[in-house]
């Protein structure tokens, strides 16, 4: 029987689930498995003039381009088309989602991981083709992926004019700041904007601006903000890109307004999921089958390694189990799906919830509702499908994953689980806070027609609409500042692009000044707190991958990310 010790951890979850108003990035923690490029330690002969600094920045950017081309990261782009709103500023009217694996050694190539692929005239996927056919084959065939590069062919004094602005801290990293302008007749696709270069290795860690458009009627000037993170000693790699247009016209004269977030991760996939052997697994138990499926998803960059966020989720599940006198064997574990769509599912006795869904949940009761739905699935439906015992289902590539994996429950299973979910919640410590969960569901339902790409799942189940909870929720009041129905995208979870580990943001909630700052389910700019790479503590070990290992009781204070 489970213990009540973990129950007290729920008191501490309020801080961890408070959320933040803007998207942020994690402090990298990774093992040293990659060949190390140029060190970012202070130079032996420090630059003493602006010209010397600029020469080192230019030379370093050439090395950076070569370093980036060694990798094949996962890339996710989410776009919201906007329209003006007199009260809220702007609201989304439609959205688009892309998930793929970049093949940077072959160029600006982005291979879609989704079932359907929209192609441009060059035959390659262009995620921006969704936005009123804004981009043609003559401009950035691979859309946002191009924005990991500042300039691949002519970043030098012969093509650009540089103006020193000053020094500025981005997080803990002190940077030299320059404004960059292409010289006349320097060619197409040159960058115009501002760059930030860290002051030890002179790597450009941020560039904000646009590429000058090609000549002719198909030219567009897209603005973006591209960030790199220090993921290994001396190695800065692209991690986040934000783009926004408020007054852009397409080829037909239609006004285009949109915001987008692009995330990259999975830089070190060759070492992911190494805790378990899964390609030649001998099936001995249902839990071994579950481990095999989970390890495969981790290996291809879809599932985060086991960590501290899982413990927070398992505490919520434990609270529901204890108050309902449940003793499930094997123990129920939780994992985080790295994608931004709002979905959850279960693999045997392992509950999986997406990063995107964790990002936008406003409170612990809403989180408990999602987790209890999957707990109910475990109780009333199937244990584990034996399809994962076959080798061909566990050796797929990232490109094949979405077409091969499916953890979706059928309608009959969902109906049975929904009835059990309400029963479990009524006996849970969250029973008095369920109107807040209903408010989240009501807000999600209000966006169901405008944000289908965010709401529709690719691997698991979409958020179930409980009419009983929605009926108990207060009326939606978008103009009311203190009514938080959902958080912006990227408000809660930070992701390490090298290790794929996730953690909860520790930022305190920022008091809102107007209803426009609430932004439920909204795309927001990235504001990373940059730090330099630090070797992880050798004494810190990850949680076990195996789901048939019983959970060990730990003091609540040691398991809460907020307390670390």
CSV table of C-alpha atoms in Angstrom, one decimal, residues 36-519:
chain,number,residue,atom,x,y,z
A,36,UNK,CA,35.3,19.8,-28.1
A,37,UNK,CA,35.7,22.8,-30.5
A,38,UNK,CA,37.4,26.0,-29.7
A,39,UNK,CA,37.4,26.8,-26.0
A,40,UNK,CA,35.4,29.7,-24.7
A,41,UNK,CA,37.8,30.4,-21.9
A,42,UNK,CA,39.4,33.9,-21.8
A,43,UNK,CA,41.8,34.3,-24.6
A,44,UNK,CA,45.5,34.3,-23.9
A,45,UNK,CA,45.9,37.5,-25.9
A,46,UNK,CA,42.8,39.5,-25.1
A,47,UNK,CA,41.4,41.8,-27.8
A,48,UNK,CA,42.1,45.4,-26.9
A,49,UNK,CA,40.3,47.3,-29.7
A,50,UNK,CA,36.9,47.1,-31.4
A,51,UNK,CA,38.5,46.0,-34.6
A,52,UNK,CA,40.3,43.1,-32.9
A,53,UNK,CA,37.1,42.0,-31.2
A,54,UNK,CA,35.3,42.1,-34.6
A,55,UNK,CA,38.0,40.1,-36.3
A,56,UNK,CA,37.7,37.4,-33.7
A,57,UNK,CA,33.9,37.4,-33.9
A,58,UNK,CA,34.0,37.0,-37.7
A,59,UNK,CA,36.6,34.2,-37.5
A,60,UNK,CA,34.7,32.4,-34.8
A,61,UNK,CA,31.4,32.6,-36.7
A,62,UNK,CA,33.0,30.7,-39.6
A,63,UNK,CA,34.1,28.0,-37.2
A,64,UNK,CA,30.6,28.0,-35.7
A,65,UNK,CA,29.0,27.4,-39.1
A,66,UNK,CA,31.2,24.4,-39.5
A,67,UNK,CA,30.4,23.1,-36.1
A,68,UNK,CA,26.6,23.4,-36.6
A,69,UNK,CA,26.8,21.4,-39.8
A,70,UNK,CA,27.9,18.3,-37.9
A,71,UNK,CA,24.5,17.7,-36.3
A,72,UNK,CA,21.0,16.3,-37.0
A,73,UNK,CA,18.8,17.8,-34.3
A,74,UNK,CA,15.1,17.5,-33.9
A,75,UNK,CA,13.4,20.7,-34.9
A,76,UNK,CA,9.8,21.8,-33.9
A,77,UNK,CA,8.1,24.9,-35.3
A,78,UNK,CA,4.7,26.1,-34.1
A,79,UNK,CA,3.0,29.1,-35.8
A,80,UNK,CA,-0.1,31.1,-34.8
A,81,UNK,CA,-1.8,33.3,-37.4
A,82,UNK,CA,-3.0,36.4,-35.5
A,83,UNK,CA,-5.7,39.1,-35.9
A,84,UNK,CA,-6.1,42.4,-34.0
A,85,UNK,CA,-8.3,42.5,-31.0
A,86,UNK,CA,-9.3,45.8,-29.4
A,87,UNK,CA,-9.2,44.4,-25.8
A,88,UNK,CA,-6.5,41.7,-26.0
A,89,UNK,CA,-4.2,43.2,-28.6
A,90,UNK,CA,-4.1,40.2,-30.9
A,91,UNK,CA,-5.7,36.7,-30.8
A,92,UNK,CA,-4.9,33.6,-32.8
A,93,UNK,CA,-7.2,32.6,-35.6
A,94,UNK,CA,-5.4,29.5,-37.0
A,95,UNK,CA,-2.2,27.6,-36.3
A,96,UNK,CA,0.3,25.3,-38.0
A,97,UNK,CA,2.7,22.7,-36.5
A,98,UNK,CA,5.9,21.1,-37.9
A,99,UNK,CA,8.1,18.4,-36.4
A,100,UNK,CA,11.1,17.1,-38.2
A,101,UNK,CA,14.8,16.1,-38.0
A,102,UNK,CA,17.3,18.5,-39.6
A,103,UNK,CA,20.1,17.0,-41.7
A,104,UNK,CA,22.5,19.9,-41.4
A,105,UNK,CA,25.5,17.9,-42.8
A,106,UNK,CA,23.6,17.9,-46.1
A,107,UNK,CA,22.6,21.6,-46.0
A,108,UNK,CA,19.4,23.3,-44.9
A,109,UNK,CA,17.5,20.1,-45.1
A,110,UNK,CA,14.5,19.4,-42.8
A,111,UNK,CA,12.9,15.9,-42.9
A,112,UNK,CA,9.4,15.8,-41.6
A,113,UNK,CA,8.5,13.4,-38.9
A,114,UNK,CA,4.8,13.9,-39.3
A,115,UNK,CA,2.5,11.7,-41.4
A,116,UNK,CA,1.7,14.4,-44.0
A,117,UNK,CA,4.2,16.6,-45.7
A,118,UNK,CA,3.5,19.8,-47.5
A,119,UNK,CA,6.2,20.4,-50.1
A,120,UNK,CA,7.3,23.4,-52.1
A,121,UNK,CA,8.4,23.4,-55.7
A,122,UNK,CA,11.9,22.3,-54.7
A,123,UNK,CA,10.3,19.1,-53.3
A,124,UNK,CA,11.4,19.8,-49.7
A,125,UNK,CA,9.2,20.6,-46.7
A,126,UNK,CA,8.6,24.3,-46.1
A,127,UNK,CA,6.7,24.9,-42.9
A,128,UNK,CA,6.1,28.5,-43.8
A,129,UNK,CA,4.1,27.6,-46.9
A,130,UNK,CA,1.1,27.4,-44.5
A,131,UNK,CA,1.1,31.2,-44.0
A,132,UNK,CA,-0.8,32.4,-47.0
A,133,UNK,CA,1.7,30.8,-49.3
A,134,UNK,CA,4.1,33.5,-48.0
A,135,UNK,CA,7.4,31.7,-49.0
A,136,UNK,CA,8.2,30.5,-52.5
A,137,UNK,CA,11.1,28.3,-53.6
A,138,UNK,CA,13.2,31.4,-54.3
A,139,UNK,CA,13.3,32.3,-50.6
A,140,UNK,CA,14.6,30.0,-47.8
A,141,UNK,CA,13.3,26.7,-49.0
A,142,UNK,CA,13.5,25.2,-45.5
A,143,UNK,CA,11.9,28.2,-43.7
A,144,UNK,CA,12.9,28.6,-40.1
A,145,UNK,CA,15.7,26.1,-40.2
A,146,UNK,CA,17.7,28.6,-42.2
A,147,UNK,CA,17.6,30.9,-39.2
A,148,UNK,CA,20.1,28.9,-37.2
A,149,UNK,CA,22.7,30.5,-39.5
A,150,UNK,CA,23.5,34.2,-39.6
A,151,UNK,CA,25.3,34.1,-42.9
A,152,UNK,CA,27.0,31.0,-44.4
A,153,UNK,CA,28.7,32.6,-47.4
A,154,UNK,CA,30.0,36.1,-46.7
A,155,UNK,CA,30.1,37.1,-43.0
A,156,UNK,CA,33.0,39.5,-43.3
A,157,UNK,CA,34.1,43.1,-43.7
A,158,UNK,CA,33.8,42.7,-47.5
A,159,UNK,CA,30.0,42.2,-47.3
A,160,UNK,CA,29.0,44.0,-44.1
A,161,UNK,CA,29.3,47.2,-42.2
A,162,UNK,CA,29.7,46.8,-38.4
A,163,UNK,CA,28.8,49.4,-35.8
A,164,UNK,CA,29.8,48.8,-32.2
A,165,UNK,CA,26.9,49.4,-29.7
A,166,UNK,CA,28.4,48.4,-26.4
A,167,UNK,CA,28.4,45.5,-23.9
A,168,UNK,CA,25.4,43.8,-22.4
A,169,UNK,CA,24.7,40.8,-20.2
A,170,UNK,CA,22.4,38.0,-21.5
A,171,UNK,CA,21.8,36.1,-18.3
A,172,UNK,CA,25.3,35.5,-16.8
A,173,UNK,CA,27.1,35.9,-20.1
A,174,UNK,CA,28.7,39.3,-20.9
A,175,UNK,CA,28.5,40.1,-24.6
A,176,UNK,CA,29.8,42.5,-27.2
A,177,UNK,CA,26.9,44.1,-29.2
A,178,UNK,CA,27.2,45.1,-32.8
A,179,UNK,CA,24.7,46.4,-35.4
A,180,UNK,CA,25.2,44.7,-38.7
A,181,UNK,CA,24.2,46.1,-42.1
A,182,UNK,CA,25.0,44.5,-45.5
A,183,UNK,CA,27.0,46.6,-47.9
A,184,UNK,CA,25.5,47.7,-51.2
A,185,UNK,CA,25.5,45.0,-53.9
A,186,UNK,CA,26.6,42.4,-51.3
A,187,UNK,CA,24.2,39.8,-52.6
A,188,UNK,CA,20.9,38.2,-51.6
A,189,UNK,CA,20.0,36.7,-48.2
A,190,UNK,CA,22.4,38.9,-46.2
A,191,UNK,CA,21.5,39.5,-42.5
A,192,UNK,CA,20.6,42.9,-41.2
A,193,UNK,CA,20.1,43.4,-37.5
A,194,UNK,CA,22.0,43.2,-34.2
A,195,UNK,CA,24.4,40.5,-32.9
A,196,UNK,CA,25.6,39.6,-29.4
A,197,UNK,CA,28.9,37.8,-29.1
A,198,UNK,CA,30.1,36.4,-25.8
A,199,UNK,CA,33.3,37.9,-24.5
A,200,UNK,CA,35.5,34.8,-23.9
A,201,UNK,CA,35.4,32.7,-27.1
A,202,UNK,CA,33.7,35.5,-29.2
A,203,UNK,CA,30.9,33.2,-30.4
A,204,UNK,CA,27.7,34.9,-31.6
A,205,UNK,CA,25.1,33.7,-29.1
A,206,UNK,CA,22.1,35.8,-30.4
A,207,UNK,CA,21.2,37.5,-33.6
A,208,UNK,CA,18.0,39.6,-34.0
A,209,UNK,CA,16.9,41.0,-37.4
A,210,UNK,CA,16.1,39.7,-40.8
A,211,UNK,CA,17.6,38.5,-44.1
A,212,UNK,CA,17.5,41.1,-46.9
A,213,UNK,CA,14.9,39.7,-49.4
A,214,UNK,CA,15.7,38.6,-52.9
A,215,UNK,CA,14.8,40.9,-55.7
A,216,UNK,CA,11.4,40.5,-57.5
A,217,UNK,CA,7.8,40.2,-56.3
A,218,UNK,CA,8.4,37.1,-54.2
A,219,UNK,CA,10.8,38.8,-51.8
A,220,UNK,CA,9.8,38.9,-48.1
A,221,UNK,CA,11.5,40.4,-45.1
A,222,UNK,CA,10.9,38.0,-42.2
A,223,UNK,CA,12.1,39.2,-38.7
A,224,UNK,CA,13.4,36.7,-36.2
A,225,UNK,CA,15.4,36.3,-33.0
A,226,UNK,CA,17.8,33.4,-32.9
A,227,UNK,CA,19.5,32.1,-29.8
A,228,UNK,CA,22.4,29.7,-29.2
A,229,UNK,CA,23.2,27.8,-26.0
A,230,UNK,CA,26.5,26.7,-24.5
A,231,UNK,CA,25.8,22.9,-24.5
A,232,UNK,CA,29.4,21.6,-24.2
A,233,UNK,CA,32.8,23.2,-23.4
A,234,UNK,CA,33.3,25.8,-26.1
A,235,UNK,CA,30.3,24.6,-28.1
A,236,UNK,CA,27.3,26.9,-28.7
A,237,UNK,CA,24.5,25.5,-30.7
A,238,UNK,CA,21.1,26.8,-32.0
A,239,UNK,CA,18.3,26.2,-29.5
A,240,UNK,CA,15.5,28.7,-29.9
A,241,UNK,CA,14.1,31.0,-32.7
A,242,UNK,CA,11.2,33.4,-32.3
A,243,UNK,CA,9.6,35.1,-35.3
A,244,UNK,CA,6.9,37.7,-35.6
A,245,UNK,CA,5.2,39.8,-38.3
A,246,UNK,CA,2.5,42.3,-37.7
A,247,UNK,CA,2.2,44.1,-41.0
A,248,UNK,CA,3.4,41.9,-43.8
A,249,UNK,CA,1.7,41.5,-47.1
A,250,UNK,CA,1.8,38.4,-49.2
A,251,UNK,CA,2.0,38.1,-53.0
A,252,UNK,CA,-1.7,38.7,-53.3
A,253,UNK,CA,-1.7,41.8,-51.1
A,254,UNK,CA,-3.2,40.0,-48.1
A,255,UNK,CA,-2.0,41.2,-44.8
A,256,UNK,CA,-0.2,38.5,-42.8
A,257,UNK,CA,0.2,38.6,-39.0
A,258,UNK,CA,1.8,35.7,-37.2
A,259,UNK,CA,4.0,34.6,-34.3
A,260,UNK,CA,6.1,31.5,-34.2
A,261,UNK,CA,8.4,29.5,-31.9
A,262,UNK,CA,11.1,27.1,-33.1
A,263,UNK,CA,12.9,24.7,-30.8
A,264,UNK,CA,15.8,22.4,-31.5
A,265,UNK,CA,16.9,19.5,-29.3
A,266,UNK,CA,18.3,16.0,-29.7
A,267,UNK,CA,21.9,17.0,-30.5
A,268,UNK,CA,23.3,14.0,-28.6
A,269,UNK,CA,20.8,11.3,-29.6
A,270,UNK,CA,23.6,8.7,-30.0
A,271,UNK,CA,23.8,8.6,-26.2
A,272,UNK,CA,20.1,8.7,-25.5
A,273,UNK,CA,18.3,5.7,-24.0
A,274,UNK,CA,21.6,3.9,-23.3
A,275,UNK,CA,20.4,2.8,-19.9
A,276,UNK,CA,18.4,-0.1,-21.5
A,277,UNK,CA,19.1,-2.5,-24.2
A,278,UNK,CA,16.0,-2.6,-26.5
A,279,UNK,CA,17.0,-3.6,-30.0
A,280,UNK,CA,17.5,-7.3,-29.1
A,281,UNK,CA,15.3,-7.5,-26.0
A,282,UNK,CA,14.1,-10.9,-24.9
A,283,UNK,CA,10.5,-10.5,-23.7
A,284,UNK,CA,10.1,-11.8,-20.1
A,285,UNK,CA,7.3,-9.6,-18.7
A,286,UNK,CA,4.8,-6.9,-19.7
A,287,UNK,CA,7.0,-4.3,-18.0
A,288,UNK,CA,9.9,-5.2,-20.2
A,289,UNK,CA,7.8,-4.5,-23.2
A,290,UNK,CA,6.8,-1.1,-21.8
A,291,UNK,CA,10.5,-0.3,-21.1
A,292,UNK,CA,11.4,-1.3,-24.7
A,293,UNK,CA,8.8,1.2,-26.2
A,294,UNK,CA,9.9,4.0,-23.8
A,295,UNK,CA,13.6,3.5,-24.4
A,296,UNK,CA,13.0,3.6,-28.2
A,297,UNK,CA,11.1,6.9,-27.9
A,298,UNK,CA,14.0,8.3,-25.8
A,299,UNK,CA,16.6,7.2,-28.3
A,300,UNK,CA,15.0,9.0,-31.2
A,301,UNK,CA,14.4,12.2,-29.2
A,302,UNK,CA,10.7,12.0,-28.4
A,303,UNK,CA,10.8,11.2,-24.7
A,304,UNK,CA,12.8,13.0,-22.1
A,305,UNK,CA,15.2,11.0,-19.9
A,306,UNK,CA,13.7,10.2,-16.5
A,307,UNK,CA,14.2,13.0,-14.1
A,308,UNK,CA,12.9,15.5,-11.5
A,309,UNK,CA,9.8,16.5,-13.4
A,310,UNK,CA,8.7,12.8,-13.4
A,311,UNK,CA,8.9,12.8,-9.6
A,312,UNK,CA,6.6,15.8,-9.4
A,313,UNK,CA,4.0,14.1,-11.7
A,314,UNK,CA,4.3,10.8,-9.8
A,315,UNK,CA,3.5,12.6,-6.5
A,316,UNK,CA,0.3,13.9,-8.0
A,317,UNK,CA,-0.6,10.4,-9.2
A,318,UNK,CA,0.3,9.0,-5.7
A,319,UNK,CA,-2.0,11.5,-4.1
A,320,UNK,CA,-4.9,10.2,-6.2
A,321,UNK,CA,-4.0,6.6,-5.5
A,322,UNK,CA,-3.7,7.0,-1.8
A,323,UNK,CA,-7.0,8.8,-1.3
A,324,UNK,CA,-8.7,6.1,-3.5
A,325,UNK,CA,-7.1,3.2,-1.7
A,326,UNK,CA,-5.4,2.0,-4.9
A,327,UNK,CA,-2.4,-0.4,-4.8
A,328,UNK,CA,-1.4,-0.8,-8.5
A,329,UNK,CA,1.4,-3.2,-9.4
A,330,UNK,CA,3.7,-2.6,-11.0
A,331,UNK,CA,4.1,1.0,-9.7
A,332,UNK,CA,2.8,3.7,-11.9
A,333,UNK,CA,5.5,6.0,-13.3
A,334,UNK,CA,5.4,9.2,-15.3
A,335,UNK,CA,7.5,10.5,-18.3
A,336,UNK,CA,7.5,13.6,-20.4
A,337,UNK,CA,7.0,13.7,-24.2
A,338,UNK,CA,9.2,16.4,-25.6
A,339,UNK,CA,6.8,17.7,-28.3
A,340,UNK,CA,4.7,20.9,-27.9
A,341,UNK,CA,1.3,19.5,-28.9
A,342,UNK,CA,-1.3,19.0,-26.1
A,343,UNK,CA,-1.5,15.2,-25.5
A,344,UNK,CA,-1.1,12.4,-23.1
A,345,UNK,CA,-1.1,8.6,-23.1
A,346,UNK,CA,-0.1,5.5,-21.2
A,347,UNK,CA,2.3,2.7,-22.0
A,348,UNK,CA,1.4,-0.1,-19.7
A,349,UNK,CA,1.8,1.4,-16.2
A,350,UNK,CA,3.8,4.5,-17.4
A,351,UNK,CA,1.9,7.7,-17.9
A,352,UNK,CA,3.3,10.0,-20.6
A,353,UNK,CA,2.3,13.7,-20.8
A,354,UNK,CA,3.6,16.2,-23.4
A,355,UNK,CA,5.9,19.1,-22.6
A,356,UNK,CA,3.4,21.4,-24.4
A,357,UNK,CA,0.6,20.3,-22.1
A,358,UNK,CA,2.7,20.8,-19.0
A,359,UNK,CA,3.6,24.2,-20.2
A,360,UNK,CA,0.0,25.6,-20.3
A,361,UNK,CA,-1.7,23.9,-17.3
A,362,UNK,CA,-2.5,26.7,-14.9
A,363,UNK,CA,-2.6,24.8,-11.6
A,364,UNK,CA,-2.2,21.5,-9.8
A,365,UNK,CA,-5.9,20.5,-10.1
A,366,UNK,CA,-5.7,20.8,-13.9
A,367,UNK,CA,-2.5,18.7,-13.9
A,368,UNK,CA,-4.2,16.1,-11.6
A,369,UNK,CA,-7.2,15.9,-14.0
A,370,UNK,CA,-4.9,15.0,-17.0
A,371,UNK,CA,-2.9,12.5,-15.0
A,372,UNK,CA,-6.0,10.9,-13.5
A,373,UNK,CA,-7.4,10.4,-17.0
A,374,UNK,CA,-4.4,8.2,-17.8
A,375,UNK,CA,-4.4,6.5,-14.5
A,376,UNK,CA,-8.0,5.6,-15.1
A,377,UNK,CA,-7.0,4.2,-18.5
A,378,UNK,CA,-4.5,1.9,-16.8
A,379,UNK,CA,-7.2,0.7,-14.3
A,380,UNK,CA,-10.1,0.1,-16.6
A,381,UNK,CA,-8.6,-0.7,-20.0
A,382,UNK,CA,-5.7,-2.8,-21.4
A,383,UNK,CA,-2.5,-3.3,-19.5
A,384,UNK,CA,0.1,-3.3,-22.3
A,385,UNK,CA,0.1,-4.2,-26.0
A,386,UNK,CA,2.4,-7.0,-26.9
A,387,UNK,CA,3.1,-5.3,-30.3
A,388,UNK,CA,6.2,-3.7,-28.7
A,389,UNK,CA,7.8,-7.1,-28.3
A,390,UNK,CA,8.6,-7.3,-31.9
A,391,UNK,CA,12.0,-6.0,-33.1
A,392,UNK,CA,10.7,-4.1,-36.1
A,393,UNK,CA,8.6,-1.9,-33.8
A,394,UNK,CA,11.5,-0.8,-31.7
A,395,UNK,CA,14.2,0.0,-34.2
A,396,UNK,CA,12.5,2.8,-36.1
A,397,UNK,CA,14.2,6.1,-36.9
A,398,UNK,CA,13.0,9.5,-35.8
A,399,UNK,CA,11.6,10.1,-39.3
A,400,UNK,CA,9.5,6.9,-39.1
A,401,UNK,CA,8.3,7.3,-35.5
A,402,UNK,CA,5.1,9.2,-36.0
A,403,UNK,CA,3.9,6.7,-38.6
A,404,UNK,CA,4.9,3.6,-36.5
A,405,UNK,CA,4.0,4.6,-32.9
A,406,UNK,CA,0.4,5.0,-31.8
A,407,UNK,CA,-0.8,5.1,-28.2
A,408,UNK,CA,-4.2,6.4,-28.8
A,409,UNK,CA,-7.2,4.9,-27.0
A,410,UNK,CA,-10.3,4.1,-28.9
A,411,UNK,CA,-13.6,5.9,-28.1
A,412,UNK,CA,-15.0,3.1,-25.9
A,413,UNK,CA,-11.9,3.0,-23.8
A,414,UNK,CA,-11.9,6.8,-23.4
A,415,UNK,CA,-15.5,6.7,-22.3
A,416,UNK,CA,-14.9,4.1,-19.7
A,417,UNK,CA,-11.8,5.9,-18.5
A,418,UNK,CA,-13.6,9.3,-18.3
A,419,UNK,CA,-16.2,7.8,-15.9
A,420,UNK,CA,-13.5,6.4,-13.7
A,421,UNK,CA,-11.6,9.7,-13.8
A,422,UNK,CA,-14.5,11.6,-12.3
A,423,UNK,CA,-14.9,9.0,-9.6
A,424,UNK,CA,-11.2,9.1,-8.7
A,425,UNK,CA,-11.1,12.9,-8.7
A,426,UNK,CA,-14.1,13.2,-6.3
A,427,UNK,CA,-12.2,11.1,-3.8
A,428,UNK,CA,-8.9,13.0,-4.3
A,429,UNK,CA,-7.4,16.0,-2.5
A,430,UNK,CA,-8.1,18.0,-5.6
A,431,UNK,CA,-11.9,17.7,-5.3
A,432,UNK,CA,-12.4,21.2,-4.1
A,433,UNK,CA,-10.3,22.8,-6.8
A,434,UNK,CA,-11.9,21.1,-9.8
A,435,UNK,CA,-13.7,24.2,-10.9
A,436,UNK,CA,-10.2,25.5,-11.8
A,437,UNK,CA,-9.6,22.4,-14.0
A,438,UNK,CA,-13.0,23.0,-15.6
A,439,UNK,CA,-12.0,26.6,-16.4
A,440,UNK,CA,-8.9,25.3,-18.2
A,441,UNK,CA,-11.0,22.9,-20.2
A,442,UNK,CA,-13.5,25.6,-21.0
A,443,UNK,CA,-10.7,27.9,-22.3
A,444,UNK,CA,-9.2,25.0,-24.3
A,445,UNK,CA,-12.6,24.4,-25.9
A,446,UNK,CA,-12.9,28.0,-26.8
A,447,UNK,CA,-9.7,27.7,-28.8
A,448,UNK,CA,-10.6,24.3,-30.4
A,449,UNK,CA,-11.5,25.8,-33.8
A,450,UNK,CA,-8.6,28.3,-34.0
A,451,UNK,CA,-5.8,26.1,-32.6
A,452,UNK,CA,-6.3,22.6,-34.0
A,453,UNK,CA,-2.6,22.0,-34.7
A,454,UNK,CA,-1.8,22.6,-31.0
A,455,UNK,CA,-4.8,20.6,-29.7
A,456,UNK,CA,-4.8,17.5,-32.0
A,457,UNK,CA,-2.4,14.8,-30.8
A,458,UNK,CA,0.2,12.9,-32.9
A,459,UNK,CA,0.9,9.9,-30.7
A,460,UNK,CA,-1.6,9.8,-27.9
A,461,UNK,CA,-4.9,11.2,-26.7
A,462,UNK,CA,-6.2,14.8,-26.9
A,463,UNK,CA,-7.4,16.4,-23.7
A,464,UNK,CA,-10.8,15.0,-22.8
A,465,UNK,CA,-13.6,17.5,-22.3
A,466,UNK,CA,-15.4,16.6,-19.1
A,467,UNK,CA,-18.8,18.3,-19.3
A,468,UNK,CA,-19.2,17.9,-15.5
A,469,UNK,CA,-16.0,19.9,-14.8
A,470,UNK,CA,-16.8,22.5,-17.5
A,471,UNK,CA,-20.2,22.9,-16.0
A,472,UNK,CA,-18.8,23.6,-12.5
A,473,UNK,CA,-16.3,26.2,-13.8
A,474,UNK,CA,-16.8,29.9,-13.5
A,475,UNK,CA,-17.6,32.0,-16.6
A,476,UNK,CA,-14.6,32.8,-18.8
A,477,UNK,CA,-13.6,36.4,-18.2
A,478,UNK,CA,-10.8,37.4,-20.6
A,479,UNK,CA,-10.8,40.9,-19.3
A,480,UNK,CA,-10.3,39.8,-15.7
A,481,UNK,CA,-6.6,40.0,-14.8
A,482,UNK,CA,-6.7,37.6,-11.8
A,483,UNK,CA,-8.6,34.8,-13.8
A,484,UNK,CA,-5.8,32.6,-15.2
A,485,UNK,CA,-7.4,29.9,-17.3
A,486,UNK,CA,-4.2,28.7,-19.1
A,487,UNK,CA,-0.6,29.8,-19.5
A,488,UNK,CA,1.3,30.9,-22.6
A,489,UNK,CA,3.3,28.3,-24.5
A,490,UNK,CA,6.7,27.7,-23.0
A,491,UNK,CA,5.7,29.1,-19.6
A,492,UNK,CA,6.7,26.2,-17.3
A,493,UNK,CA,9.1,23.6,-18.8
A,494,UNK,CA,12.8,24.2,-19.8
A,495,UNK,CA,14.5,21.8,-22.1
A,496,UNK,CA,18.2,21.0,-22.4
A,497,UNK,CA,18.9,20.7,-26.2
A,498,UNK,CA,21.9,18.4,-25.6
A,499,UNK,CA,20.7,15.9,-23.0
A,500,UNK,CA,17.0,16.3,-23.7
A,501,UNK,CA,16.4,16.6,-20.0
A,502,UNK,CA,13.5,18.7,-18.8
A,503,UNK,CA,13.1,20.8,-15.6
A,504,UNK,CA,10.5,23.1,-14.2
A,505,UNK,CA,11.2,26.8,-14.4
A,506,UNK,CA,11.9,28.3,-11.0
A,507,UNK,CA,10.9,31.8,-11.9
A,508,UNK,CA,8.4,33.5,-9.7
A,509,UNK,CA,5.1,34.6,-11.2
A,510,UNK,CA,5.2,38.1,-12.6
A,511,UNK,CA,2.2,40.3,-11.5
A,512,UNK,CA,0.1,41.1,-14.5
A,513,UNK,CA,-0.7,44.7,-15.4
A,514,UNK,CA,-3.4,44.1,-18.0
A,515,UNK,CA,-5.5,41.4,-19.5
A,516,UNK,CA,-3.4,41.5,-22.6
A,517,UNK,CA,-0.6,39.8,-20.6
A,518,UNK,CA,-2.6,36.7,-19.8
A,519,UNK,CA,-2.1,35.2,-23.3
